[in-house]
Amino acid sequence: MAGKFTELAIDCSDPAALARFWCAVLDYEVLEEDEEEEGVVSIGSPAVPEGKSRPGPVPPTLTFARVPEGKTVKNRLHIDINPTDREQADEVERLLALGARRADVGQGETRWTVLTDPEGNEFCVLATRCP
């Protein structure tokens, strides 16, 4: 049996705030929060609460962990967002209103838009709409 991608860990300075941003972006909910002890917050899809124990593909959870150092260079791994119920430009505007910022990582002319989350992590908004 092959492995299954179930979780993406993201280092950050404010796990609760970054988790709230990504919950709004992905329509996720907080699954687990241990802010006081370790500074870890996990979010996931409310449609698939059983996550790892469910057979077949599942939407991955995102886990935000507090670290002392800040982001210094371009991410080597990033999330791509596919708008499902609106056009790309409308989704970009929604994300900017949530606190995302436009980013230039040398992408030139592309069909996707590069943004950063409130802590500077790059992500892309794709032009196609996929359910």
GROMACS .gro file of N, CA and C in nm:
model
  393
    1MET      N    1   0.084  -0.118   0.000
    1MET     CA    2   0.000   0.000   0.000
    1MET      C    3   0.088   0.124   0.000
    2ALA      N    4   0.048   0.224  -0.074
    2ALA     CA    5   0.120   0.351  -0.080
    2ALA      C    6   0.077   0.441   0.035
    3GLY      N    7   0.158   0.542   0.060
    3GLY     CA    8   0.121   0.641   0.161
    3GLY      C    9   0.010   0.731   0.111
    4LYS      N   10  -0.053   0.801   0.203
    4LYS     CA   11  -0.163   0.892   0.169
    4LYS      C   12  -0.129   1.029   0.226
    5PHE      N   13  -0.139   1.134   0.144
    5PHE     CA   14  -0.113   1.270   0.187
    5PHE      C   15  -0.232   1.316   0.271
    6THR      N   16  -0.209   1.337   0.401
    6THR     CA   17  -0.318   1.373   0.490
    6THR      C   18  -0.298   1.505   0.563
    7GLU      N   19  -0.175   1.556   0.564
    7GLU     CA   20  -0.149   1.674   0.647
    7GLU      C   21  -0.033   1.754   0.590
    8LEU      N   22  -0.044   1.886   0.601
    8LEU     CA   23   0.064   1.975   0.565
    8LEU      C   24   0.097   2.059   0.688
    9ALA      N   25   0.222   2.055   0.733
    9ALA     CA   26   0.266   2.130   0.850
    9ALA      C   27   0.326   2.263   0.805
   10ILE      N   28   0.287   2.371   0.871
   10ILE     CA   29   0.331   2.505   0.836
   10ILE      C   30   0.385   2.574   0.960
   11ASP      N   31   0.512   2.613   0.956
   11ASP     CA   32   0.571   2.688   1.066
   11ASP      C   33   0.526   2.833   1.056
   12CYS      N   34   0.503   2.896   1.172
   12CYS     CA   35   0.456   3.035   1.172
   12CYS      C   36   0.477   3.098   1.309
   13SER      N   37   0.452   3.227   1.318
   13SER     CA   38   0.468   3.295   1.447
   13SER      C   39   0.336   3.304   1.523
   14ASP      N   40   0.222   3.301   1.454
   14ASP     CA   41   0.092   3.312   1.520
   14ASP      C   42  -0.003   3.205   1.464
   15PRO      N   43   0.004   3.082   1.518
   15PRO     CA   44  -0.076   2.973   1.464
   15PRO      C   45  -0.227   3.000   1.462
   16ALA      N   46  -0.280   3.061   1.566
   16ALA     CA   47  -0.425   3.085   1.571
   16ALA      C   48  -0.469   3.181   1.461
   17ALA      N   49  -0.396   3.289   1.441
   17ALA     CA   50  -0.431   3.386   1.338
   17ALA      C   51  -0.417   3.327   1.198
   18LEU      N   52  -0.309   3.254   1.174
   18LEU     CA   53  -0.289   3.195   1.042
   18LEU      C   54  -0.393   3.086   1.016
   19ALA      N   55  -0.429   3.011   1.119
   19ALA     CA   56  -0.534   2.909   1.105
   19ALA      C   57  -0.667   2.974   1.068
   20ARG      N   58  -0.700   3.086   1.130
   20ARG     CA   59  -0.826   3.157   1.098
   20ARG      C   60  -0.825   3.201   0.951
   21PHE      N   61  -0.711   3.255   0.904
   21PHE     CA   62  -0.701   3.297   0.764
   21PHE      C   63  -0.729   3.178   0.672
   22TRP      N   64  -0.659   3.067   0.693
   22TRP     CA   65  -0.675   2.952   0.604
   22TRP      C   66  -0.811   2.885   0.618
   23CYS      N   67  -0.873   2.891   0.736
   23CYS     CA   68  -1.011   2.841   0.750
   23CYS      C   69  -1.103   2.921   0.658
   24ALA      N   70  -1.086   3.052   0.654
   24ALA     CA   71  -1.169   3.137   0.568
   24ALA      C   72  -1.140   3.110   0.420
   25VAL      N   73  -1.014   3.088   0.385
   25VAL     CA   74  -0.977   3.062   0.246
   25VAL      C   75  -1.037   2.931   0.197
   26LEU      N   76  -1.025   2.825   0.278
   26LEU     CA   77  -1.060   2.690   0.235
   26LEU      C   78  -1.195   2.640   0.284
   27ASP      N   79  -1.267   2.721   0.361
   27ASP     CA   80  -1.392   2.679   0.425
   27ASP      C   81  -1.366   2.558   0.515
   28TYR      N   82  -1.256   2.565   0.589
   28TYR     CA   83  -1.219   2.463   0.686
   28TYR      C   84  -1.264   2.507   0.825
   29GLU      N   85  -1.246   2.419   0.922
   29GLU     CA   86  -1.274   2.452   1.061
   29GLU      C   87  -1.158   2.404   1.148
   30VAL      N   88  -1.147   2.463   1.266
   30VAL     CA   89  -1.042   2.422   1.359
   30VAL      C   90  -1.076   2.283   1.411
   31LEU      N   91  -0.980   2.191   1.399
   31LEU     CA   92  -0.998   2.054   1.448
   31LEU      C   93  -0.938   2.035   1.586
   32GLU      N   94  -0.826   2.102   1.609
   32GLU     CA   95  -0.754   2.087   1.735
   32GLU      C   96  -0.672   2.212   1.759
   33GLU      N   97  -0.672   2.259   1.884
   33GLU     CA   98  -0.596   2.379   1.916
   33GLU      C   99  -0.528   2.361   2.051
   34ASP      N  100  -0.396   2.377   2.050
   34ASP     CA  101  -0.317   2.368   2.171
   34ASP      C  102  -0.229   2.492   2.178
   35GLU      N  103  -0.293   2.608   2.175
   35GLU     CA  104  -0.222   2.735   2.171
   35GLU      C  105  -0.136   2.761   2.293
   36GLU      N  106  -0.185   2.729   2.412
   36GLU     CA  107  -0.113   2.765   2.534
   36GLU      C  108   0.014   2.684   2.554
   37GLU      N  109   0.006   2.553   2.536
   37GLU     CA  110   0.120   2.466   2.563
   37GLU      C  111   0.224   2.470   2.452
   38GLU      N  112   0.184   2.430   2.331
   38GLU     CA  113   0.281   2.413   2.223
   38GLU      C  114   0.264   2.511   2.108
   39GLY      N  115   0.153   2.582   2.103
   39GLY     CA  116   0.130   2.672   1.992
   39GLY      C  117   0.105   2.598   1.863
   40VAL      N  118   0.014   2.500   1.867
   40VAL     CA  119  -0.018   2.421   1.748
   40VAL      C  120  -0.169   2.427   1.725
   41VAL      N  121  -0.208   2.454   1.600
   41VAL     CA  122  -0.349   2.455   1.562
   41VAL      C  123  -0.364   2.374   1.434
   42SER      N  124  -0.459   2.280   1.433
   42SER     CA  125  -0.487   2.199   1.314
   42SER      C  126  -0.625   2.233   1.262
   43ILE      N  127  -0.635   2.248   1.129
   43ILE     CA  128  -0.764   2.277   1.065
   43ILE      C  129  -0.789   2.172   0.957
   44GLY      N  130  -0.918   2.152   0.924
   44GLY     CA  131  -0.952   2.056   0.821
   44GLY      C  132  -1.092   2.077   0.769
   45SER      N  133  -1.126   1.997   0.672
   45SER     CA  134  -1.256   2.007   0.608
   45SER      C  135  -1.365   1.954   0.699
   46PRO      N  136  -1.474   2.030   0.716
   46PRO     CA  137  -1.585   1.979   0.797
   46PRO      C  138  -1.659   1.866   0.725
   47ALA      N  139  -1.639   1.853   0.594
   47ALA     CA  140  -1.706   1.748   0.517
   47ALA      C  141  -1.644   1.611   0.542
   48VAL      N  142  -1.519   1.606   0.588
   48VAL     CA  143  -1.450   1.479   0.610
   48VAL      C  144  -1.382   1.481   0.747
   49PRO      N  145  -1.460   1.482   0.854
   49PRO     CA  146  -1.399   1.495   0.986
   49PRO      C  147  -1.311   1.378   1.027
   50GLU      N  148  -1.333   1.261   0.968
   50GLU     CA  149  -1.254   1.145   1.009
   50GLU      C  150  -1.115   1.141   0.947
   51GLY      N  151  -1.089   1.223   0.845
   51GLY     CA  152  -0.955   1.244   0.790
   51GLY      C  153  -0.873   1.120   0.765
   52LYS      N  154  -0.766   1.103   0.846
   52LYS     CA  155  -0.668   0.997   0.823
   52LYS      C  156  -0.727   0.857   0.824
   53SER      N  157  -0.832   0.833   0.902
   53SER     CA  158  -0.887   0.698   0.912
   53SER      C  159  -0.985   0.664   0.799
   54ARG      N  160  -1.013   0.759   0.713
   54ARG     CA  161  -1.106   0.735   0.601
   54ARG      C  162  -1.030   0.673   0.484
   55PRO      N  163  -1.083   0.565   0.425
   55PRO     CA  164  -1.016   0.508   0.308
   55PRO      C  165  -1.027   0.602   0.188
   56GLY      N  166  -0.927   0.598   0.103
   56GLY     CA  167  -0.928   0.681  -0.017
   56GLY      C  168  -0.880   0.821   0.009
   57PRO      N  169  -0.886   0.907  -0.094
   57PRO     CA  170  -0.835   1.044  -0.081
   57PRO      C  171  -0.921   1.127   0.015
   58VAL      N  172  -0.856   1.215   0.086
   58VAL     CA  173  -0.924   1.307   0.177
   58VAL      C  174  -0.860   1.445   0.162
   59PRO      N  175  -0.936   1.551   0.188
   59PRO     CA  176  -0.873   1.682   0.191
   59PRO      C  177  -0.772   1.685   0.305
   60PRO      N  178  -0.651   1.732   0.279
   60PRO     CA  179  -0.550   1.731   0.386
   60PRO      C  180  -0.581   1.832   0.495
   61THR      N  181  -0.539   1.799   0.617
   61THR     CA  182  -0.545   1.897   0.724
   61THR      C  183  -0.422   1.986   0.713
   62LEU      N  184  -0.432   2.107   0.766
   62LEU     CA  185  -0.318   2.197   0.776
   62LEU      C  186  -0.290   2.216   0.924
   63THR      N  187  -0.165   2.198   0.962
   63THR     CA  188  -0.126   2.215   1.102
   63THR      C  189  -0.026   2.328   1.111
   64PHE      N  190  -0.058   2.427   1.193
   64PHE     CA  191   0.025   2.546   1.210
   64PHE      C  192   0.097   2.535   1.344
   65ALA      N  193   0.229   2.545   1.341
   65ALA     CA  194   0.309   2.532   1.463
   65ALA      C  195   0.393   2.658   1.483
   66ARG      N  196   0.393   2.707   1.605
   66ARG     CA  197   0.471   2.826   1.638
   66ARG      C  198   0.620   2.794   1.636
   67VAL      N  199   0.696   2.880   1.569
   67VAL     CA  200   0.842   2.871   1.569
   67VAL      C  201   0.897   3.011   1.596
   68PRO      N  202   1.017   3.019   1.653
   68PRO     CA  203   1.071   3.152   1.689
   68PRO      C  204   1.123   3.232   1.570
   69GLU      N  205   1.170   3.166   1.466
   69GLU     CA  206   1.229   3.239   1.354
   69GLU      C  207   1.123   3.275   1.251
   70GLY      N  208   1.146   3.384   1.181
   70GLY     CA  209   1.055   3.428   1.076
   70GLY      C  210   1.092   3.369   0.941
   71LYS      N  211   1.002   3.385   0.844
   71LYS     CA  212   1.027   3.340   0.707
   71LYS      C  213   1.130   3.432   0.644
   72THR      N  214   1.228   3.375   0.573
   72THR     CA  215   1.334   3.458   0.515
   72THR      C  216   1.347   3.446   0.364
   73VAL      N  217   1.305   3.336   0.303
   73VAL     CA  218   1.321   3.318   0.160
   73VAL      C  219   1.191   3.261   0.101
   74LYS      N  220   1.187   3.254  -0.032
   74LYS     CA  221   1.072   3.199  -0.102
   74LYS      C  222   1.049   3.054  -0.058
   75ASN      N  223   0.920   3.019  -0.040
   75ASN     CA  224   0.886   2.881  -0.004
   75ASN      C  225   0.928   2.786  -0.116
   76ARG      N  226   0.971   2.667  -0.078
   76ARG     CA  227   1.001   2.564  -0.178
   76ARG      C  228   0.880   2.476  -0.203
   77LEU      N  229   0.778   2.489  -0.123
   77LEU     CA  230   0.653   2.416  -0.137
   77LEU      C  231   0.542   2.517  -0.111
   78HIS      N  232   0.436   2.514  -0.193
   78HIS     CA  233   0.327   2.608  -0.169
   78HIS      C  234   0.195   2.544  -0.206
   79ILE      N  235   0.088   2.607  -0.162
   79ILE     CA  236  -0.048   2.561  -0.188
   79ILE      C  237  -0.101   2.629  -0.313
   80ASP      N  238  -0.175   2.555  -0.396
   80ASP     CA  239  -0.248   2.612  -0.509
   80ASP      C  240  -0.397   2.608  -0.474
   81ILE      N  241  -0.465   2.719  -0.496
   81ILE     CA  242  -0.608   2.730  -0.469
   81ILE      C  243  -0.682   2.732  -0.602
   82ASN      N  244  -0.786   2.650  -0.612
   82ASN     CA  245  -0.872   2.647  -0.729
   82ASN      C  246  -1.008   2.703  -0.691
   83PRO      N  247  -1.047   2.820  -0.741
   83PRO     CA  248  -1.180   2.870  -0.709
   83PRO      C  249  -1.286   2.776  -0.766
   84THR      N  250  -1.388   2.745  -0.687
   84THR     CA  251  -1.491   2.651  -0.733
   84THR      C  252  -1.623   2.718  -0.764
   85ASP      N  253  -1.647   2.836  -0.707
   85ASP     CA  254  -1.778   2.898  -0.726
   85ASP      C  255  -1.771   3.042  -0.775
   86ARG      N  256  -1.652   3.084  -0.819
   86ARG     CA  257  -1.636   3.220  -0.870
   86ARG      C  258  -1.516   3.222  -0.964
   87GLU      N  259  -1.505   3.328  -1.039
   87GLU     CA  260  -1.392   3.343  -1.130
   87GLU      C  261  -1.266   3.377  -1.052
   88GLN      N  262  -1.152   3.357  -1.115
   88GLN     CA  263  -1.022   3.379  -1.051
   88GLN      C  264  -1.010   3.520  -0.995
   89ALA      N  265  -1.044   3.621  -1.073
   89ALA     CA  266  -1.029   3.760  -1.027
   89ALA      C  267  -1.114   3.787  -0.903
   90ASP      N  268  -1.235   3.731  -0.900
   90ASP     CA  269  -1.321   3.748  -0.783
   90ASP      C  270  -1.263   3.677  -0.661
   91GLU      N  271  -1.204   3.561  -0.682
   91GLU     CA  272  -1.142   3.488  -0.570
   91GLU      C  273  -1.020   3.563  -0.519
   92VAL      N  274  -0.940   3.618  -0.609
   92VAL     CA  275  -0.823   3.697  -0.567
   92VAL      C  276  -0.869   3.815  -0.481
   93GLU      N  277  -0.972   3.884  -0.522
   93GLU     CA  278  -1.023   3.997  -0.444
   93GLU      C  279  -1.073   3.953  -0.308
   94ARG      N  280  -1.140   3.838  -0.301
   94ARG     CA  281  -1.188   3.785  -0.172
   94ARG      C  282  -1.070   3.756  -0.080
   95LEU      N  283  -0.966   3.695  -0.134
   95LEU     CA  284  -0.850   3.659  -0.054
   95LEU      C  285  -0.772   3.783  -0.009
   96LEU      N  286  -0.763   3.884  -0.095
   96LEU     CA  287  -0.699   4.010  -0.056
   96LEU      C  288  -0.776   4.075   0.060
   97ALA      N  289  -0.908   4.068   0.056
   97ALA     CA  290  -0.990   4.124   0.163
   97ALA      C  291  -0.971   4.047   0.294
   98LEU      N  292  -0.934   3.918   0.286
   98LEU     CA  293  -0.909   3.837   0.405
   98LEU      C  294  -0.771   3.864   0.466
   99GLY      N  295  -0.684   3.933   0.391
   99GLY     CA  296  -0.551   3.963   0.444
   99GLY      C  297  -0.436   3.912   0.359
  100ALA      N  298  -0.465   3.848   0.246
  100ALA     CA  299  -0.358   3.806   0.155
  100ALA      C  300  -0.297   3.929   0.089
  101ARG      N  301  -0.177   3.913   0.034
  101ARG     CA  302  -0.110   4.021  -0.039
  101ARG      C  303  -0.058   3.966  -0.172
  102ARG      N  304  -0.054   4.052  -0.273
  102ARG     CA  305   0.003   4.012  -0.403
  102ARG      C  306   0.153   3.991  -0.386
  103ALA      N  307   0.209   3.898  -0.464
  103ALA     CA  308   0.352   3.868  -0.454
  103ALA      C  309   0.411   3.852  -0.593
  104ASP      N  310   0.534   3.895  -0.606
  104ASP     CA  311   0.611   3.874  -0.728
  104ASP      C  312   0.729   3.786  -0.691
  105VAL      N  313   0.724   3.661  -0.739
  105VAL     CA  314   0.833   3.567  -0.714
  105VAL      C  315   0.907   3.537  -0.844
  106GLY      N  316   0.892   3.629  -0.940
  106GLY     CA  317   0.957   3.611  -1.070
  106GLY      C  318   0.873   3.528  -1.166
  107GLN      N  319   0.742   3.521  -1.142
  107GLN     CA  320   0.656   3.435  -1.223
  107GLN      C  321   0.630   3.489  -1.364
  108GLY      N  322   0.650   3.619  -1.388
  108GLY     CA  323   0.624   3.675  -1.520
  108GLY      C  324   0.476   3.667  -1.553
  109GLU      N  325   0.445   3.660  -1.683
  109GLU     CA  326   0.306   3.650  -1.728
  109GLU      C  327   0.260   3.506  -1.711
  110THR      N  328   0.159   3.484  -1.630
  110THR     CA  329   0.107   3.349  -1.604
  110THR      C  330  -0.045   3.351  -1.599
  111ARG      N  331  -0.104   3.233  -1.599
  111ARG     CA  332  -0.250   3.221  -1.585
  111ARG      C  333  -0.290   3.216  -1.438
  112TRP      N  334  -0.195   3.207  -1.348
  112TRP     CA  335  -0.226   3.204  -1.206
  112TRP      C  336  -0.178   3.333  -1.141
  113THR      N  337  -0.232   3.359  -1.022
  113THR     CA  338  -0.195   3.477  -0.945
  113THR      C  339  -0.123   3.432  -0.820
  114VAL      N  340  -0.008   3.491  -0.792
  114VAL     CA  341   0.068   3.457  -0.672
  114VAL      C  342   0.032   3.557  -0.562
  115LEU      N  343  -0.004   3.501  -0.446
  115LEU     CA  344  -0.035   3.581  -0.329
  115LEU      C  345   0.047   3.529  -0.212
  116THR      N  346   0.047   3.601  -0.102
  116THR     CA  347   0.104   3.551   0.023
  116THR      C  348  -0.003   3.558   0.130
  117ASP      N  349   0.007   3.465   0.225
  117ASP     CA  350  -0.083   3.471   0.340
  117ASP      C  351  -0.031   3.579   0.435
  118PRO      N  352  -0.099   3.604   0.547
  118PRO     CA  353  -0.055   3.713   0.636
  118PRO      C  354   0.086   3.699   0.692
  119GLU      N  355   0.145   3.578   0.689
  119GLU     CA  356   0.282   3.561   0.737
  119GLU      C  357   0.384   3.552   0.624
  120GLY      N  358   0.340   3.578   0.500
  120GLY     CA  359   0.432   3.583   0.388
  120GLY      C  360   0.453   3.453   0.312
  121ASN      N  361   0.376   3.349   0.343
  121ASN     CA  362   0.387   3.223   0.270
  121ASN      C  363   0.317   3.234   0.136
  122GLU      N  364   0.388   3.204   0.027
  122GLU     CA  365   0.332   3.216  -0.106
  122GLU      C  366   0.228   3.107  -0.132
  123PHE      N  367   0.126   3.143  -0.209
  123PHE     CA  368   0.031   3.046  -0.263
  123PHE      C  369  -0.022   3.100  -0.394
  124CYS      N  370  -0.075   3.013  -0.476
  124CYS     CA  371  -0.124   3.054  -0.608
  124CYS      C  372  -0.274   3.035  -0.618
  125VAL      N  373  -0.339   3.126  -0.691
  125VAL     CA  374  -0.480   3.113  -0.724
  125VAL      C  375  -0.485   3.081  -0.873
  126LEU      N  376  -0.533   2.961  -0.904
  126LEU     CA  377  -0.534   2.916  -1.042
  126LEU      C  378  -0.651   2.975  -1.119
  127ALA      N  379  -0.639   2.970  -1.252
  127ALA     CA  380  -0.740   3.033  -1.338
  127ALA      C  381  -0.860   2.943  -1.364
  128THR      N  382  -0.842   2.812  -1.351
  128THR     CA  383  -0.951   2.721  -1.381
  128THR      C  384  -1.038   2.700  -1.258
  129ARG      N  385  -1.163   2.668  -1.282
  129ARG     CA  386  -1.254   2.638  -1.171
  129ARG      C  387  -1.275   2.488  -1.168
  130CYS      N  388  -1.242   2.427  -1.056
  130CYS     CA  389  -1.258   2.283  -1.039
  130CYS      C  390  -1.340   2.255  -0.915
  131PRO      N  391  -1.447   2.174  -0.927
  131PRO     CA  392  -1.526   2.142  -0.808
  131PRO      C  393  -1.452   2.052  -0.712
   0.00000   0.00000   0.00000
